[in-house]
Coordinates of C-alpha atoms and ligand atoms in Angstrom, one line a residue:
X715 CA 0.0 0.0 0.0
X716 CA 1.9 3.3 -0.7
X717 CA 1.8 6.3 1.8
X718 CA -1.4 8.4 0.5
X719 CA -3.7 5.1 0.8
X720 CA -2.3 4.4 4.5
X721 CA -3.4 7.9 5.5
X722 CA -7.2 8.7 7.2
X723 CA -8.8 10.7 4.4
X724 CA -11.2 13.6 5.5
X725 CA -13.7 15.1 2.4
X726 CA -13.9 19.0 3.3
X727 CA -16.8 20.8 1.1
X728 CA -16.1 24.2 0.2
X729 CA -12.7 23.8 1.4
X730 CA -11.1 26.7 -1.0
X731 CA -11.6 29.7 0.9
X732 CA -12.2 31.2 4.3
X733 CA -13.0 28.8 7.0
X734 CA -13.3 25.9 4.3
X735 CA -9.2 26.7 3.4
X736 CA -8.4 26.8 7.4
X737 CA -10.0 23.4 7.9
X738 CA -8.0 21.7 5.2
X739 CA -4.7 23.6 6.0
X740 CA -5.4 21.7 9.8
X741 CA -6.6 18.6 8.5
X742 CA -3.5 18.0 6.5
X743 CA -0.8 19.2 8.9
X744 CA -2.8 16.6 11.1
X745 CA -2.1 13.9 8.7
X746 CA -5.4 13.5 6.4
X747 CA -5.6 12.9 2.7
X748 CA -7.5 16.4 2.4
X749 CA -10.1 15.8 -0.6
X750 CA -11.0 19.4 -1.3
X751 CA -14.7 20.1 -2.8
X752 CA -15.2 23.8 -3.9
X753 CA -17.8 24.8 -6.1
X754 CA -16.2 27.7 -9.0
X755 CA -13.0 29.9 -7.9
X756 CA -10.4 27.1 -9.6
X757 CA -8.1 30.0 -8.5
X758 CA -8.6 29.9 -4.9
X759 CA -9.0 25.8 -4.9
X760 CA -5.0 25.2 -6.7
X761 CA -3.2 27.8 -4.1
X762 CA -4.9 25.7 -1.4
X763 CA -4.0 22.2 -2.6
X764 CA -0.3 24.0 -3.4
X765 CA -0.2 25.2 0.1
X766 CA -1.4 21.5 1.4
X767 CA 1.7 20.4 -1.0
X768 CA 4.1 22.6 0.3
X769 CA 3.4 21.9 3.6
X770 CA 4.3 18.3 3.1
X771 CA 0.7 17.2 2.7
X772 CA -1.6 15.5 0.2
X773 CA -4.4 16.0 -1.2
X774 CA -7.0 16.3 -4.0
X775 CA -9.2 18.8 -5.6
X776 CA -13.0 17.6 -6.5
X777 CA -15.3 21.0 -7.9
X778 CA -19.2 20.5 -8.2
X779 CA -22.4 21.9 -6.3
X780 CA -23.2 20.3 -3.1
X781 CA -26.5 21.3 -3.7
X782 CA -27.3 19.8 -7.2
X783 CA -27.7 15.9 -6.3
X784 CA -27.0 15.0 -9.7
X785 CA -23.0 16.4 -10.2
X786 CA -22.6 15.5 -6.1
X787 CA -23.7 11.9 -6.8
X788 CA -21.5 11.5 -9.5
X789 CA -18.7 12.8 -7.9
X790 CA -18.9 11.1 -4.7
X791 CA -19.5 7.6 -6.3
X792 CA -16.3 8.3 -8.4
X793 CA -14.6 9.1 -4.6
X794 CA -15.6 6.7 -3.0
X795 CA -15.0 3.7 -5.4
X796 CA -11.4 5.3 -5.5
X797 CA -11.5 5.8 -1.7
X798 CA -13.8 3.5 0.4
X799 CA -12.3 4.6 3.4
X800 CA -13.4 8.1 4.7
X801 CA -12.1 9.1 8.4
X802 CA -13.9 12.7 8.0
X803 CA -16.2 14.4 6.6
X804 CA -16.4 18.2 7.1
X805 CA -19.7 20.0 5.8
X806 CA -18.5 23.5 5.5
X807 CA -19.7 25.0 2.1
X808 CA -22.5 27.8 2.8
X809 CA -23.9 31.1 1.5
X810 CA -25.9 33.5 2.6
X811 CA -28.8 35.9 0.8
X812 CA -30.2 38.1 3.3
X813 CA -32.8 39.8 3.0
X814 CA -36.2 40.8 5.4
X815 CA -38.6 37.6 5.4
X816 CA -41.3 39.6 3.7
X817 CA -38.8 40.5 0.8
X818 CA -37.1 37.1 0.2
X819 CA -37.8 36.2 -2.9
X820 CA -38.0 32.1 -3.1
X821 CA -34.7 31.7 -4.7
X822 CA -33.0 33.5 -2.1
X823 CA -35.0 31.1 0.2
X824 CA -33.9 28.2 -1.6
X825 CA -29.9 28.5 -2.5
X826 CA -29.6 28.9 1.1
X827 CA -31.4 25.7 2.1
X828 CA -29.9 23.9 -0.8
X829 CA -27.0 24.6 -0.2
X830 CA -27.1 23.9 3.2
X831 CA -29.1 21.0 3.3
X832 CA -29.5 19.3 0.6
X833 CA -25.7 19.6 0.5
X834 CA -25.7 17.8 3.9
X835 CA -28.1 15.1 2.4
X836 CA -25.9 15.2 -0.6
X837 CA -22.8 14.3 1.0
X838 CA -23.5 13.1 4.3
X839 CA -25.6 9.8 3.0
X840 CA -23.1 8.3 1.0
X841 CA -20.2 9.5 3.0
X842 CA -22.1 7.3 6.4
X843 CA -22.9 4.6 4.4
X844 CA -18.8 3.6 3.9
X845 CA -18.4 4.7 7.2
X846 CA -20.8 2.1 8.4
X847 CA -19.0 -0.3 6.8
X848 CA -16.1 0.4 8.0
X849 CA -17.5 1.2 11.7
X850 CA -15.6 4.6 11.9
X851 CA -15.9 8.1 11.0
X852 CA -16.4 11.5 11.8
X853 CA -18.8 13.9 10.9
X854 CA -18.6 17.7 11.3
X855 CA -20.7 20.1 10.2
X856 CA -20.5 24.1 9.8
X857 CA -23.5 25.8 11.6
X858 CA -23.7 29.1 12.7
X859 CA -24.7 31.6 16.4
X860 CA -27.5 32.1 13.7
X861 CA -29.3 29.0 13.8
X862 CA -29.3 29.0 17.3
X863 CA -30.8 32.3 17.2
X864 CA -32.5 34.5 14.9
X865 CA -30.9 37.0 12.9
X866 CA -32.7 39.5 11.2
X867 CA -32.4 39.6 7.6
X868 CA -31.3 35.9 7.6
X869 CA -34.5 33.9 8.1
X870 CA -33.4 31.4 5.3
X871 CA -29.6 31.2 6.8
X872 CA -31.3 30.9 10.3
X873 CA -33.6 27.8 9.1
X874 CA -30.7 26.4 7.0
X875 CA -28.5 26.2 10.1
X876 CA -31.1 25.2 12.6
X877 CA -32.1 22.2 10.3
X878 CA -28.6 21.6 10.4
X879 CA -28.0 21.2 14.0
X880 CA -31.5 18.9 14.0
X881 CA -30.5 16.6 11.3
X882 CA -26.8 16.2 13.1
X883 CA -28.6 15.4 16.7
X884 CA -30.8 13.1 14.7
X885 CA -28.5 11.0 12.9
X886 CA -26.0 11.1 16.0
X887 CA -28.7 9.3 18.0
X888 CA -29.1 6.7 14.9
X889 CA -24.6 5.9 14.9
X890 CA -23.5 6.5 18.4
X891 CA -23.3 2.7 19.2
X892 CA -21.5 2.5 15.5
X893 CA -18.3 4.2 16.4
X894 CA -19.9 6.8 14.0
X895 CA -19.5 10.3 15.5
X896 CA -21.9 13.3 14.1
X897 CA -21.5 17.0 15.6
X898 CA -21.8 20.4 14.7
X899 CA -19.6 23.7 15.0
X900 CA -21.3 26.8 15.3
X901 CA -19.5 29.7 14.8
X902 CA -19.8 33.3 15.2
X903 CA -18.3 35.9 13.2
X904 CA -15.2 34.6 11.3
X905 CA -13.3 37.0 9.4
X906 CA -13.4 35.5 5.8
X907 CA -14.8 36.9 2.2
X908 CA -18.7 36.2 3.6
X909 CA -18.7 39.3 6.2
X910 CA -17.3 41.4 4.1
X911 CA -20.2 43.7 3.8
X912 CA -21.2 42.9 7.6
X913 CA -21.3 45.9 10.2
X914 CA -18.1 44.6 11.8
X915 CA -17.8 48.0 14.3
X916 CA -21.4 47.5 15.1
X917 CA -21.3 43.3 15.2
X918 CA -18.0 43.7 17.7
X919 CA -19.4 45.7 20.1
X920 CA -22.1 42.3 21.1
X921 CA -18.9 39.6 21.1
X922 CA -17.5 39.9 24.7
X923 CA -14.4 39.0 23.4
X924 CA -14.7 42.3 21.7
X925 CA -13.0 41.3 18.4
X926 CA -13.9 38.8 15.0
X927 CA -12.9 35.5 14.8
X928 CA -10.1 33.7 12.7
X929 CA -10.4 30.6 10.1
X930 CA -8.1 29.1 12.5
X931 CA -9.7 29.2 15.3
X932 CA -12.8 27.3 13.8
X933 CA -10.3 24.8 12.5
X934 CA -8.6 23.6 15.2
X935 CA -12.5 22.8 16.9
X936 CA -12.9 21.1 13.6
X937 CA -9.6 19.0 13.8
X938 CA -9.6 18.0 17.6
X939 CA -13.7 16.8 17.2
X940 CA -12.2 14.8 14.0
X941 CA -10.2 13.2 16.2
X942 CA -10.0 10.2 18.8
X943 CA -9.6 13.1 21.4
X944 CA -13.1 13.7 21.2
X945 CA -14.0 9.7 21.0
X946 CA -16.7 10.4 23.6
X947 CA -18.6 13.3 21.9
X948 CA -21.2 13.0 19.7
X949 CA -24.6 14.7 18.7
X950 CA -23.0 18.0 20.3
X951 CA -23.2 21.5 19.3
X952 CA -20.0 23.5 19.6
X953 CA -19.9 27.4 19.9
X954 CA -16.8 29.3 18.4
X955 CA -17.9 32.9 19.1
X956 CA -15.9 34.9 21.1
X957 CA -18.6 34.2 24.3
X958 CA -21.9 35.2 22.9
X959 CA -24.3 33.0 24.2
Ligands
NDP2196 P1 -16.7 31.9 2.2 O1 -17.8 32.6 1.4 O2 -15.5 32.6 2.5 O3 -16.3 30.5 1.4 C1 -17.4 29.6 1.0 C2 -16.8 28.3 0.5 O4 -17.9 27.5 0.2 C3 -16.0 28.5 -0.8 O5 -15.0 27.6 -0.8 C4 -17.0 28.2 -1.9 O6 -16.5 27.7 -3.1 C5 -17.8 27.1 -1.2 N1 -19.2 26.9 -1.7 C6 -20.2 27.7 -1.7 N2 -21.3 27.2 -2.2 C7 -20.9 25.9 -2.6 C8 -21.6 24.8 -3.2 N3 -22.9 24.9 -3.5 N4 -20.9 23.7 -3.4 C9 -19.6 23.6 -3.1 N5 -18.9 24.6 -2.5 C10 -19.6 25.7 -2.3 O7 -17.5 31.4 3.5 P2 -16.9 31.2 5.0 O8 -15.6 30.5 4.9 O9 -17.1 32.4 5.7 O10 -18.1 30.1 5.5 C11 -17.8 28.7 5.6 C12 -19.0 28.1 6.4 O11 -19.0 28.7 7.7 C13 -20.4 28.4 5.8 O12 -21.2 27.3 6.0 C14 -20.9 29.6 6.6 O13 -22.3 29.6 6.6 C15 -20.3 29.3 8.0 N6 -20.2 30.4 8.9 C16 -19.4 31.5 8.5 C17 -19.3 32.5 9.4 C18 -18.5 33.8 9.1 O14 -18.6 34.7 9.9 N7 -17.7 33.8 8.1 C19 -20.0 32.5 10.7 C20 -20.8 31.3 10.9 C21 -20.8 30.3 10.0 P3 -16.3 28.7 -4.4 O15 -15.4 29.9 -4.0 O16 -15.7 27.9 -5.4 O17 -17.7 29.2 -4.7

């Protein structure tokens, strides 16, 4: 067997930027086969499997929707036939399109739950099914403060991330006595391409810590609940916000 099939593998969607790019940058300093899925900046996707490279790790790039079950399902069966075994599976990729309820028009409602969701069906089934087999595996997923409570202007986001945290409970309940491990990270404000038209002066002033968040620092949650250091939690929820509550 030669080094890159030896190595736990861990699938990280939307892996080419922002906290998607931190999470692969950690998985693969931590020893994973980083398969990087991204959906359209091929620009941002290389640099990030170069950096993985240069830092003496390995990985792959894989580019297609989450949300459209058609290009994920042919992508993932191609994955997975090349690479049965999946230690990790990170469910990062998300977008927002705010707007007031009363103005949302349905697409906005539904790119965000797509995205979201049926990328988490999209990936999550077939990923849990090897993992079954194999009776290991880790699943993380990328929530947000916001689906555990409301933001204005983000009632799609808000239900997208909420249905996230219920589906992750769910389906821990389901795998706990299957060495299977399902749990969510829910960050706060990360400083990435996404907030870039946020109120950051205003947003600050409600984070006790007083500041925004780095990639990094959502990572390394990522990483250590990826990990047999966390081989006793499952079906949790885990804030990375700076202390709001
Ligand atoms: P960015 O906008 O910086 O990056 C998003 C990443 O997701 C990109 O790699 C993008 O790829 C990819 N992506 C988007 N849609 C799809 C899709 N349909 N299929 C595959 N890949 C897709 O976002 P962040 O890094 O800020 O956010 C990452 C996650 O963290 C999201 O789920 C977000 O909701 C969540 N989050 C972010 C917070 C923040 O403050 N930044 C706070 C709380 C949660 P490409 O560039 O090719 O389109």
């Amino acid at each position: 067997m030669s080094e890159s099939t030896e190595k736990r593998v861990a699938i990280v969607t939307g892996g080419s930027r922002g906290i998607g790019r931190a999470i692969v940058l950690e998985m693969a300093r931590a020893g994973y086969y980083v398969v990087i899925n991204y959906r359209s900046n091929d620009a941002a996707a290389a640099e990030v499997l170069d950096r993985v490279r240069s830092d003496g790790g390995e990985g792959e790039l894989i580019k297609f929707d989450v949300s459209d079950t058609a290009q994920a399902g042919a992508a993932m069966e191609d994955l997975l036939t090349r690479r049965p075994v999946i230690d990790a599976l990170v469910n990062n990729a998300g977008i927002t399109a705010d707007n007031l309820f009363l103005m949302m028009s349905e697409t906005e409602w539904d790119s965000v739950i797509g995205t979201t969701l049926k990328g988490f069906y999209n990936m999550t089934k077939p990923v849990l099914k090897k993992m079954l087999r194999h009776k290991r595996g880790s699943v993380v997923s990328i929530a947000s403060v916001a689906g555990l409570v409301g933001n204005k202007g983000q009632a799609n986001y808000s239900a997208a991330k909420a249905g996230l945290i219920g589906a992750s409970r769910s389906i821990a309940s389901e795998l706990a006595r299957k060495n299977i491990r399902v749990n969510v990270v829910a960050p706060g404000l990360i400083e990435t391409d996404m907030i870039k038209d946020a109120p950051v002066e205003m947003i600050k002033n409600v984070i006790p810590m007083g500041r925004i968040g780095k990639p990094e620092e959502v990572a390394t949650v990522v990483r250590f609940l990826c990990s047999d250091d966390a081989s006793y939690i499952t079906g949790q929820v885990i804030g990375v916000n700076g202390g709001m509550m």
